[in-house]
CSV table of C-alpha atoms in Angstrom, one decimal:
chain,number,residue,atom,x,y,z
A,1,MET,CA,90.7,-125.5,-49.1
A,2,ALA,CA,94.4,-125.0,-49.8
A,3,GLU,CA,94.8,-126.8,-53.1
A,4,LYS,CA,92.9,-125.9,-56.2
A,5,PRO,CA,91.4,-129.0,-57.8
A,6,THR,CA,92.9,-130.3,-61.0
A,7,LYS,CA,89.6,-131.9,-62.0
A,8,VAL,CA,86.1,-131.2,-60.8
A,9,ILE,CA,83.3,-133.9,-61.2
A,10,ASP,CA,79.8,-132.6,-60.9
A,11,ALA,CA,77.8,-135.7,-59.9
A,12,ARG,CA,74.9,-133.8,-58.4
A,13,GLY,CA,71.6,-135.6,-58.9
A,14,SER,CA,73.4,-138.9,-59.5
A,15,TYR,CA,72.8,-141.7,-57.1
A,16,CYS,CA,75.1,-144.3,-55.4
A,17,PRO,CA,77.3,-145.7,-56.8
A,18,GLY,CA,77.5,-143.2,-59.6
A,19,PRO,CA,79.5,-140.4,-57.9
A,20,LEU,CA,82.1,-142.9,-56.6
A,21,MET,CA,82.4,-144.6,-60.0
A,22,GLU,CA,83.0,-141.1,-61.5
A,23,LEU,CA,85.7,-140.4,-58.9
A,24,ILE,CA,87.4,-143.8,-59.6
A,25,LYS,CA,87.3,-143.1,-63.3
A,26,ALA,CA,88.9,-139.7,-62.8
A,27,TYR,CA,91.5,-141.3,-60.5
A,28,LYS,CA,92.4,-143.9,-63.2
A,29,GLN,CA,92.8,-141.1,-65.8
A,30,GLY,CA,94.8,-138.8,-63.6
A,31,LYS,CA,98.4,-138.6,-62.5
A,32,VAL,CA,100.1,-138.6,-59.0
A,33,GLY,CA,99.6,-135.2,-57.4
A,34,ASP,CA,96.3,-134.4,-59.0
A,35,VAL,CA,93.6,-133.0,-56.8
A,36,ILE,CA,90.1,-134.4,-57.7
A,37,SER,CA,86.9,-132.8,-56.4
A,38,VAL,CA,83.4,-134.4,-56.6
A,39,TYR,CA,80.2,-132.5,-56.1
A,40,SER,CA,77.4,-134.8,-54.9
A,41,THR,CA,73.9,-134.7,-53.4
A,42,ASP,CA,73.9,-138.4,-52.6
A,43,GLU,CA,74.2,-139.1,-48.9
A,44,GLY,CA,75.6,-142.6,-49.4
A,45,THR,CA,78.6,-141.2,-51.3
A,46,LYS,CA,79.6,-139.2,-48.3
A,47,LYS,CA,80.5,-142.5,-46.6
A,48,ASP,CA,81.5,-144.6,-49.6
A,49,ALA,CA,84.0,-142.1,-51.3
A,50,PRO,CA,86.2,-141.4,-48.2
A,51,GLU,CA,86.3,-145.2,-47.5
A,52,TRP,CA,87.5,-145.8,-51.0
A,53,ILE,CA,90.1,-143.0,-50.9
A,54,ARG,CA,91.6,-144.4,-47.7
A,55,LYS,CA,91.6,-148.0,-48.9
A,56,SER,CA,93.2,-147.0,-52.1
A,57,GLY,CA,96.0,-145.3,-50.2
A,58,ASN,CA,95.2,-141.8,-51.4
A,59,GLU,CA,94.7,-138.7,-49.4
A,60,LEU,CA,91.3,-137.4,-48.4
A,61,VAL,CA,91.8,-133.6,-48.4
A,62,GLY,CA,88.3,-132.9,-47.0
A,63,ILE,CA,84.5,-133.1,-47.1
A,64,PHE,CA,82.9,-129.7,-47.4
A,65,ASP,CA,79.3,-128.7,-47.1
A,66,ARG,CA,78.1,-126.4,-49.9
A,67,GLN,CA,74.7,-124.9,-50.6
A,68,GLY,CA,72.5,-127.9,-51.3
A,69,TYR,CA,75.3,-130.3,-52.0
A,70,TYR,CA,78.7,-131.3,-50.6
A,71,GLU,CA,82.1,-131.6,-52.0
A,72,ILE,CA,84.6,-134.4,-51.5
A,73,VAL,CA,88.2,-133.6,-52.3
A,74,MET,CA,91.0,-136.2,-52.7
A,75,LYS,CA,94.7,-136.0,-53.7
A,76,LYS,CA,96.1,-138.8,-55.9
A,77,THR,CA,99.2,-140.0,-54.1
A,78,ARG,CA,99.8,-143.3,-55.8
B,1,MET,CA,38.6,-136.8,-91.9
B,2,PRO,CA,40.4,-139.6,-89.9
B,3,GLU,CA,43.9,-138.9,-88.7
B,4,ALA,CA,46.8,-140.6,-90.6
B,5,ARG,CA,48.1,-143.8,-89.1
B,6,LYS,CA,51.1,-143.1,-86.8
B,7,ARG,CA,54.4,-145.0,-87.0
B,8,ALA,CA,56.3,-146.4,-84.0
B,9,LEU,CA,59.8,-147.6,-84.5
B,10,ILE,CA,61.5,-149.7,-81.8
B,11,LEU,CA,65.3,-150.2,-82.1
B,12,GLY,CA,66.4,-153.4,-80.5
B,13,ASP,CA,65.1,-157.0,-80.3
B,14,GLY,CA,66.2,-157.9,-76.8
B,15,ALA,CA,64.0,-158.0,-73.8
B,16,ALA,CA,63.3,-154.3,-73.7
B,17,GLY,CA,62.5,-154.0,-77.4
B,18,THR,CA,60.4,-157.1,-77.6
B,19,ILE,CA,58.3,-156.4,-74.4
B,20,MET,CA,57.9,-152.8,-75.6
B,21,ALA,CA,56.6,-153.8,-79.0
B,22,ASN,CA,54.2,-156.5,-77.8
B,23,LYS,CA,52.8,-154.3,-75.0
B,24,LEU,CA,52.3,-151.4,-77.4
B,25,ARG,CA,50.5,-153.7,-79.8
B,26,PHE,CA,48.1,-154.8,-77.0
B,27,HIS,CA,47.5,-151.2,-76.0
B,28,THR,CA,46.8,-149.8,-79.5
B,29,ASP,CA,44.6,-150.2,-82.5
B,30,PRO,CA,46.5,-151.4,-85.6
B,31,SER,CA,44.6,-149.0,-87.7
B,32,GLN,CA,45.9,-146.1,-85.6
B,33,LEU,CA,49.5,-147.2,-85.0
B,34,GLU,CA,52.0,-149.2,-87.1
B,35,ILE,CA,54.7,-150.9,-85.0
B,36,LYS,CA,58.1,-151.8,-86.5
B,37,VAL,CA,61.0,-153.4,-84.6
B,38,ILE,CA,64.4,-153.5,-86.0
B,39,GLY,CA,67.2,-155.8,-84.6
B,40,ASN,CA,69.9,-158.2,-85.6
B,41,SER,CA,69.8,-161.1,-83.2
B,42,VAL,CA,68.9,-164.7,-84.3
B,43,ASN,CA,68.1,-166.1,-80.9
B,44,HIS,CA,66.7,-164.6,-77.7
B,45,TYR,CA,68.4,-165.9,-74.6
B,46,PHE,CA,66.9,-165.6,-71.2
B,47,LYS,CA,70.0,-164.4,-69.4
B,48,PRO,CA,68.9,-164.9,-65.8
B,49,ASP,CA,69.3,-168.7,-66.3
B,50,GLY,CA,73.0,-168.0,-66.5
B,51,VAL,CA,73.0,-168.6,-62.7
B,52,MET,CA,71.5,-172.1,-63.2
B,53,ILE,CA,72.9,-173.6,-66.4
B,54,PRO,CA,76.6,-173.8,-65.5
B,55,PHE,CA,75.7,-176.1,-62.6
B,56,GLY,CA,73.3,-178.3,-64.5
B,57,PHE,CA,70.4,-176.9,-62.4
B,58,LYS,CA,68.6,-176.1,-65.6
B,59,ASN,CA,68.8,-177.3,-69.2
B,60,HIS,CA,69.8,-174.4,-71.5
B,61,LYS,CA,67.4,-175.6,-74.2
B,62,ASN,CA,64.5,-174.0,-72.3
B,63,SER,CA,66.2,-170.7,-72.1
B,64,VAL,CA,66.5,-169.9,-75.8
B,65,LYS,CA,63.8,-169.1,-78.5
B,66,PRO,CA,64.2,-167.8,-82.1
B,67,THR,CA,63.9,-164.0,-82.0
B,68,LYS,CA,61.5,-163.6,-84.9
B,69,SER,CA,59.0,-166.0,-83.2
B,70,LEU,CA,58.5,-163.8,-80.2
B,71,PHE,CA,56.6,-160.8,-81.8
B,72,ASN,CA,52.9,-160.7,-81.6
B,73,HIS,CA,50.6,-160.5,-84.6
B,74,GLY,CA,50.6,-156.9,-85.8
B,75,VAL,CA,54.3,-156.2,-85.0
B,76,ASP,CA,56.5,-155.9,-88.1
B,77,TYR,CA,59.9,-157.3,-87.3
B,78,ILE,CA,62.9,-156.3,-89.5
B,79,HIS,CA,66.0,-158.3,-89.2
B,80,ASP,CA,68.7,-155.7,-89.9
B,81,THR,CA,71.4,-153.5,-88.3
B,82,VAL,CA,70.8,-149.8,-87.7
B,83,THR,CA,73.8,-147.7,-88.9
B,84,SER,CA,72.6,-144.1,-88.1
B,85,ILE,CA,69.9,-142.2,-86.3
B,86,ASP,CA,68.6,-138.8,-87.4
B,87,LEU,CA,66.3,-137.4,-84.7
B,88,GLU,CA,65.8,-134.1,-86.5
B,89,ASN,CA,64.3,-135.8,-89.6
B,90,HIS,CA,62.6,-138.6,-87.7
B,91,SER,CA,64.4,-141.4,-89.5
B,92,VAL,CA,67.0,-144.1,-89.1
B,93,ARG,CA,69.1,-146.0,-91.6
B,94,ALA,CA,69.7,-149.7,-91.6
B,95,GLY,CA,72.1,-151.9,-93.6
B,96,ASP,CA,69.8,-153.6,-96.1
B,97,THR,CA,66.5,-151.8,-95.4
B,98,GLY,CA,67.7,-148.3,-96.0
B,99,GLU,CA,65.8,-145.3,-94.5
B,100,ILE,CA,62.9,-145.9,-92.1
B,101,SER,CA,60.8,-143.0,-90.9
B,102,TYR,CA,58.9,-142.8,-87.7
B,103,ASP,CA,56.6,-140.6,-85.6
B,104,TYR,CA,57.7,-142.2,-82.3
B,105,ILE,CA,61.0,-143.9,-81.7
B,106,VAL,CA,61.9,-146.1,-78.8
B,107,ILE,CA,65.6,-146.9,-78.3
B,108,ALA,CA,66.0,-150.3,-76.7
B,109,THR,CA,69.4,-151.3,-77.9
B,110,GLY,CA,70.7,-152.5,-74.6
B,111,ASP,CA,74.4,-152.4,-73.8
B,112,ARG,CA,77.5,-154.5,-74.7
B,113,PHE,CA,80.5,-156.2,-73.1
B,114,SER,CA,83.6,-153.9,-73.5
B,115,THR,CA,86.3,-156.5,-72.8
B,116,GLU,CA,88.7,-154.3,-74.7
B,117,ASP,CA,88.8,-152.2,-71.5
B,118,LEU,CA,90.4,-155.0,-69.5
B,119,PRO,CA,93.5,-156.5,-71.3
B,120,GLY,CA,93.8,-160.2,-70.8
B,121,TYR,CA,90.1,-160.7,-70.1
B,122,ASN,CA,89.4,-162.9,-73.0
B,123,GLU,CA,92.2,-165.3,-72.3
B,124,ALA,CA,91.8,-165.5,-68.5
B,125,ALA,CA,88.2,-165.0,-67.5
B,126,HIS,CA,84.9,-166.8,-67.8
B,127,HIS,CA,81.4,-165.5,-67.3
B,128,PHE,CA,77.7,-166.4,-67.5
B,129,TYR,CA,76.2,-163.4,-69.3
B,130,SER,CA,75.8,-165.0,-72.7
B,131,LEU,CA,74.7,-168.5,-73.7
B,132,GLU,CA,78.0,-169.3,-75.3
B,133,ALA,CA,80.1,-168.2,-72.3
B,134,THR,CA,77.7,-170.0,-69.9
B,135,LEU,CA,78.1,-173.3,-71.8
B,136,GLU,CA,81.9,-172.9,-71.8
B,137,LEU,CA,81.8,-172.2,-68.0
B,138,ARG,CA,79.6,-175.3,-67.5
B,139,GLN,CA,82.4,-177.4,-69.1
B,140,LYS,CA,85.1,-175.7,-67.1
B,141,LEU,CA,83.2,-176.4,-63.8
B,142,ALA,CA,82.7,-180.0,-64.8
B,143,GLU,CA,86.5,-180.3,-65.1
B,144,PHE,CA,87.2,-178.4,-61.9
B,145,LYS,CA,88.8,-180.6,-59.1
B,146,GLY,CA,89.2,-178.0,-56.4
B,147,GLY,CA,91.3,-174.9,-55.8
B,148,LYS,CA,90.6,-171.2,-55.6
B,149,ILE,CA,87.7,-169.7,-57.5
B,150,VAL,CA,87.3,-165.9,-57.7
B,151,VAL,CA,83.9,-164.5,-58.6
B,152,GLY,CA,83.0,-160.9,-59.2
B,153,GLN,CA,82.5,-158.1,-61.7
B,154,ALA,CA,85.1,-156.1,-63.6
B,155,SER,CA,83.3,-152.8,-63.1
B,156,ILE,CA,80.0,-150.9,-62.5
B,157,PRO,CA,77.4,-150.8,-64.1
B,158,ILE,CA,76.6,-154.3,-65.2
B,159,GLN,CA,73.4,-156.0,-66.3
B,160,CYS,CA,71.5,-157.6,-63.5
B,161,PRO,CA,73.5,-156.3,-60.5
B,162,PRO,CA,72.5,-159.2,-58.1
B,163,ALA,CA,73.7,-161.9,-60.5
B,164,PRO,CA,77.3,-162.1,-59.2
B,165,TYR,CA,76.1,-162.9,-55.6
B,166,GLU,CA,73.4,-165.3,-57.0
B,167,PHE,CA,76.1,-167.1,-59.0
B,168,THR,CA,78.4,-167.3,-55.9
B,169,PHE,CA,75.6,-168.9,-53.8
B,170,GLN,CA,74.8,-171.4,-56.6
B,171,LEU,CA,78.5,-172.2,-56.9
B,172,ASP,CA,78.7,-172.9,-53.2
B,173,GLN,CA,75.7,-175.2,-53.4
B,174,TYR,CA,77.1,-177.0,-56.5
B,175,LEU,CA,80.5,-177.6,-54.9
B,176,ARG,CA,78.8,-179.0,-51.8
B,177,LEU,CA,76.8,-181.4,-53.9
B,178,LYS,CA,79.9,-182.5,-55.8
B,179,GLY,CA,81.9,-183.0,-52.6
B,180,LEU,CA,84.4,-180.3,-53.6
B,181,ARG,CA,83.5,-177.5,-51.2
B,182,GLN,CA,86.1,-178.5,-48.6
B,183,SER,CA,88.9,-178.4,-51.2
B,184,THR,CA,87.7,-175.1,-52.8
B,185,GLU,CA,88.1,-171.5,-51.6
B,186,ILE,CA,85.4,-169.2,-53.0
B,187,HIS,CA,86.5,-165.5,-53.1
B,188,TYR,CA,83.9,-162.8,-53.9
B,189,ILE,CA,85.2,-159.4,-55.0
B,190,TYR,CA,83.1,-156.3,-55.1
B,191,PRO,CA,83.9,-152.6,-56.0
B,192,LEU,CA,82.1,-151.0,-53.1
B,193,ASN,CA,82.6,-151.2,-49.3
B,194,ARG,CA,79.8,-153.8,-49.2
B,195,VAL,CA,78.8,-156.9,-51.2
B,196,PHE,CA,75.9,-155.3,-53.2
B,197,THR,CA,74.9,-151.7,-54.2
B,198,MET,CA,71.9,-151.5,-52.0
B,199,PRO,CA,73.0,-151.3,-48.3
B,200,ASN,CA,70.1,-153.2,-46.7
B,201,VAL,CA,70.2,-156.1,-49.2
B,202,SER,CA,74.0,-156.1,-48.9
B,203,SER,CA,73.8,-156.7,-45.1
B,204,PHE,CA,71.5,-159.7,-45.7
B,205,VAL,CA,73.7,-161.2,-48.4
B,206,GLU,CA,76.9,-160.6,-46.6
B,207,LYS,CA,75.6,-162.5,-43.5
B,208,LEU,CA,74.8,-165.4,-45.8
B,209,MET,CA,78.2,-165.3,-47.4
B,210,GLU,CA,79.8,-165.5,-44.0
B,211,GLU,CA,77.7,-168.5,-43.0
B,212,LYS,CA,78.7,-170.3,-46.2
B,213,GLY,CA,82.4,-169.6,-45.7
B,214,ILE,CA,82.7,-167.4,-48.8
B,215,MET,CA,85.7,-165.0,-48.5
B,216,VAL,CA,84.8,-161.4,-49.3
B,217,HIS,CA,87.1,-158.7,-50.7
B,218,LYS,CA,85.3,-155.3,-50.6
B,219,LEU,CA,86.5,-152.2,-52.3
B,220,PHE,CA,88.1,-154.3,-55.0
B,221,ASN,CA,88.0,-152.4,-58.2
B,222,VAL,CA,89.6,-154.5,-60.9
B,223,ASP,CA,92.7,-152.8,-62.4
B,224,SER,CA,94.4,-155.6,-64.3
B,225,LEU,CA,94.7,-159.4,-64.6
B,226,ASP,CA,97.6,-161.5,-65.4
B,227,PRO,CA,96.7,-164.7,-67.2
B,228,VAL,CA,100.2,-166.2,-66.8
B,229,SER,CA,100.5,-165.9,-63.0
B,230,LYS,CA,96.7,-166.2,-62.7
B,231,THR,CA,96.4,-163.1,-60.5
B,232,LEU,CA,93.7,-160.4,-60.3
B,233,SER,CA,94.9,-157.0,-59.1
B,234,SER,CA,92.8,-154.1,-57.8
B,235,LEU,CA,93.2,-150.4,-58.1
B,236,GLU,CA,93.4,-150.4,-54.3
B,237,GLY,CA,96.6,-152.4,-54.4
B,238,GLU,CA,95.2,-155.9,-53.5
B,239,GLN,CA,96.2,-159.0,-55.4
B,240,VAL,CA,94.1,-162.2,-55.5
B,241,PRO,CA,95.4,-165.4,-57.1
B,242,TYR,CA,92.9,-167.8,-58.7
B,243,ASP,CA,92.7,-171.2,-60.4
B,244,LEU,CA,89.3,-170.3,-62.0
B,245,LEU,CA,88.3,-166.7,-62.6
B,246,ILE,CA,84.6,-165.9,-63.1
B,247,LEU,CA,84.4,-162.2,-63.8
B,248,VAL,CA,81.4,-160.3,-65.3
B,249,PRO,CA,82.9,-158.4,-68.1
B,250,PRO,CA,83.0,-154.6,-68.2
B,251,HIS,CA,80.0,-153.1,-69.9
B,252,LYS,CA,79.3,-150.0,-72.1
B,253,GLY,CA,76.3,-148.7,-74.0
B,254,GLN,CA,76.2,-149.2,-77.7
B,255,LYS,CA,78.8,-147.4,-79.8
B,256,LEU,CA,76.2,-146.3,-82.2
B,257,MET,CA,74.7,-144.1,-79.5
B,258,THR,CA,78.0,-142.4,-78.9
B,259,ASP,CA,78.6,-142.0,-82.6
B,260,SER,CA,75.1,-140.6,-83.1
B,261,GLY,CA,75.7,-138.0,-80.4
B,262,LEU,CA,73.0,-139.4,-78.2
B,263,ALA,CA,75.4,-140.5,-75.5
B,264,ASP,CA,78.8,-139.7,-74.1
B,265,GLU,CA,81.8,-142.1,-74.3
B,266,SER,CA,80.1,-144.5,-71.9
B,267,GLY,CA,77.4,-145.1,-74.5
B,268,TYR,CA,74.5,-144.8,-72.0
B,269,ILE,CA,71.8,-142.4,-72.9
B,270,ASP,CA,70.7,-139.6,-70.5
B,271,VAL,CA,66.9,-139.8,-70.2
B,272,ASP,CA,64.2,-138.1,-68.2
B,273,ARG,CA,63.9,-140.4,-65.2
B,274,ASN,CA,60.1,-139.9,-64.8
B,275,HIS,CA,59.1,-139.8,-68.5
B,276,LEU,CA,61.8,-141.8,-70.3
B,277,ASN,CA,62.1,-139.3,-73.1
B,278,TYR,CA,65.4,-138.2,-74.5
B,279,ARG,CA,66.1,-134.5,-73.7
B,280,ASP,CA,63.2,-132.3,-74.9
B,281,TYR,CA,62.2,-134.7,-77.7
B,282,ASP,CA,58.6,-135.7,-77.0
B,283,ASN,CA,58.7,-138.5,-79.5
B,284,VAL,CA,62.1,-140.1,-78.6
B,285,PHE,CA,62.2,-142.6,-75.7
B,286,VAL,CA,64.7,-144.9,-74.2
B,287,VAL,CA,64.0,-148.1,-72.2
B,288,GLY,CA,66.1,-150.9,-70.8
B,289,ASP,CA,69.8,-151.2,-70.4
B,290,ALA,CA,70.5,-148.4,-72.9
B,291,THR,CA,69.6,-145.7,-70.3
B,292,ASN,CA,71.9,-144.2,-67.6
B,293,LEU,CA,69.0,-144.3,-65.1
B,294,PRO,CA,70.1,-145.0,-61.5
B,295,ILE,CA,68.3,-148.4,-61.4
B,296,SER,CA,69.1,-152.0,-62.2
B,297,LYS,CA,70.0,-152.8,-65.8
B,298,ALA,CA,67.7,-155.8,-66.1
B,299,GLY,CA,64.8,-157.3,-68.0
B,300,ALA,CA,62.6,-156.6,-64.9
B,301,THR,CA,63.4,-152.9,-65.2
B,302,ALA,CA,62.6,-152.9,-69.0
B,303,HIS,CA,59.3,-154.7,-68.2
B,304,PHE,CA,58.1,-151.9,-65.8
B,305,GLU,CA,59.4,-149.1,-68.0
B,306,SER,CA,57.6,-150.6,-71.0
B,307,GLU,CA,54.3,-150.8,-69.1
B,308,TYR,CA,54.5,-147.1,-68.5
B,309,LEU,CA,55.7,-146.1,-71.9
B,310,ALA,CA,53.2,-148.3,-73.9
B,311,ASN,CA,50.4,-146.7,-71.9
B,312,ARG,CA,51.8,-143.2,-72.6
B,313,ILE,CA,52.2,-143.7,-76.3
B,314,ALA,CA,48.8,-145.5,-76.6
B,315,SER,CA,47.1,-142.6,-74.8
B,316,GLU,CA,48.7,-140.1,-77.1
B,317,VAL,CA,47.8,-142.0,-80.3
B,318,SER,CA,44.2,-142.4,-79.2
B,319,GLY,CA,43.9,-138.7,-78.2
B,320,ASN,CA,43.6,-139.2,-74.5
B,321,ALA,CA,45.4,-137.3,-71.8
B,322,PHE,CA,48.1,-139.1,-69.8
B,323,PHE,CA,49.4,-137.7,-66.6
B,324,GLU,CA,51.3,-140.6,-65.0
B,325,SER,CA,55.0,-140.9,-64.5
B,326,TYR,CA,57.5,-143.7,-64.1
B,327,ASN,CA,58.8,-143.8,-60.6
B,328,GLY,CA,61.6,-146.3,-61.0
B,329,GLU,CA,59.6,-149.4,-60.0
B,330,VAL,CA,61.4,-152.7,-60.3
B,331,ALA,CA,60.8,-156.2,-58.9
B,332,CYS,CA,63.2,-159.1,-59.2
B,333,THR,CA,63.8,-162.4,-57.5
B,334,THR,CA,67.4,-163.3,-56.6
B,335,ILE,CA,68.9,-166.6,-55.5
B,336,THR,CA,70.4,-166.8,-52.0
B,337,GLY,CA,71.6,-170.4,-52.2
B,338,GLY,CA,70.4,-173.9,-51.1
B,339,GLN,CA,67.2,-173.6,-53.2
B,340,GLU,CA,66.2,-170.3,-51.5
B,341,ALA,CA,65.6,-166.9,-53.0
B,342,ILE,CA,64.4,-163.4,-52.1
B,343,THR,CA,62.1,-161.1,-54.1
B,344,LEU,CA,63.0,-157.4,-54.0
B,345,PHE,CA,60.6,-154.6,-54.8
B,346,PHE,CA,62.0,-151.1,-55.1
B,347,SER,CA,61.8,-147.7,-56.9
B,348,TYR,CA,63.7,-144.5,-57.1
B,349,SER,CA,62.6,-143.4,-53.7
B,350,LYS,CA,62.0,-146.7,-51.9
B,351,PRO,CA,64.9,-149.0,-51.3
B,352,PRO,CA,64.2,-152.8,-51.3
B,353,ARG,CA,63.7,-154.7,-48.0
B,354,ALA,CA,65.4,-158.0,-47.8
B,355,ASN,CA,63.6,-159.7,-44.9
B,356,PHE,CA,63.4,-163.4,-45.6
B,357,GLN,CA,64.3,-166.0,-48.2
B,358,SER,CA,62.0,-168.8,-49.3
B,359,LYS,CA,61.8,-171.9,-51.4
B,360,SER,CA,58.7,-170.5,-53.1
B,361,ASP,CA,60.8,-167.6,-54.3
B,362,TYR,CA,63.4,-170.0,-55.7
B,363,PHE,CA,60.6,-171.9,-57.5
B,364,LEU,CA,59.5,-168.5,-58.9
B,365,LYS,CA,63.0,-167.9,-60.2
B,366,TRP,CA,63.4,-171.5,-61.5
B,367,THR,CA,60.3,-171.2,-63.6
B,368,SER,CA,60.8,-167.6,-64.6
B,369,SER,CA,62.0,-168.5,-68.2
B,370,ASP,CA,58.6,-170.1,-68.8
B,371,THR,CA,56.8,-167.0,-67.4
B,372,TYR,CA,59.1,-164.8,-69.4
B,373,PHE,CA,58.6,-166.4,-72.8
B,374,SER,CA,54.9,-167.1,-72.5
B,375,ALA,CA,53.6,-164.0,-70.8
B,376,MET,CA,56.1,-161.2,-69.9
B,377,LEU,CA,57.8,-161.0,-73.3
B,378,ARG,CA,54.4,-161.3,-75.0
B,379,GLY,CA,53.2,-158.2,-73.2
B,380,ILE,CA,50.3,-159.8,-71.4
B,381,MET,CA,51.6,-159.2,-67.8
């Protein structure tokens, strides 16, 4: 991953729609250019979060498998 | 020598606090356990009727009872406001009452509407989550002559997650009965990429919305509203104009919980999902909408949680072992329009199945205030 996250949200153990709502909250509080990372164990979020990132016109940096969880990284572009 | 009588203190006189107190009274011997409830409401409103009353499908007079009349014999109700909680010294303070000590405390303080989080909300939006707002909305709908109605929720979480879609289906039915459906567009907004949190229920509901000509806006997270131009804007960049806006307000947990250090800024308390106790305190429990559990904030949830917790405390008081755990069980009946409804059963590990709707489920919903006040709230079911 090229860019270091400005904010990391550890939403492991939280169920849908918790991780996505945490991501949206961080997005609202952040500024353009911020890189936000979410750790999650919820499978539904793997689909929901990228859909929201695209719809909201932001950039999906990537989805990364980690040990026992995954990480979704977005860049705030608007 | 007999053991000293234990003291249970329940904070909150809404659905969760009342059910908890009455159930606990049924499960315990008054000589072994004193039960006090402290709360500051005057009336107890059955909120699920908010999807009936605005349309005249039910009379609101059957949906309200005086709070103090709802506690069983042997429950000591204190009408007061809690101002601080001291878990280390097992006591709380309340305005007129002063200090109250306990052996067990159950926090059932619910959550609140945080309309301050959405500027313009109070001037522009209507809702059906309190009796006062519901009656105002009934009047507004009676005056409505056609146009664009937007229905949705300002954020997640909210109490009773299915209520926005239930309300939308009832609205569709009401407008058809009044001959206004052809001249009205109904727009349903939802924060996720579906129309309800639970995917399989969402598919069922979305198909019905399509059949009824309800226009759906998914991934619509409310960012702002403009009462002058009557426009609702989303974080995702979408704008929806409206003639009538029916928006469930943003919610937060009680400020007292944040101020007391029991919760973060959201106000919702982090509890053990299987045992309902707060952190490692074995005498501090939380039930109902006050928790941050990943299940519906609803009276139905409080009902199932209270069944578990009343049994647990009763076993402890009487010296019996208790090995059960709460698995997130909830059951609720939700309206799907045209006098039809579906009943959903689910838990932490089992998502609900929405297979069919029926008139008998609608009847169950229509009569639920009677069942609630006469049996569920009284702790006898």
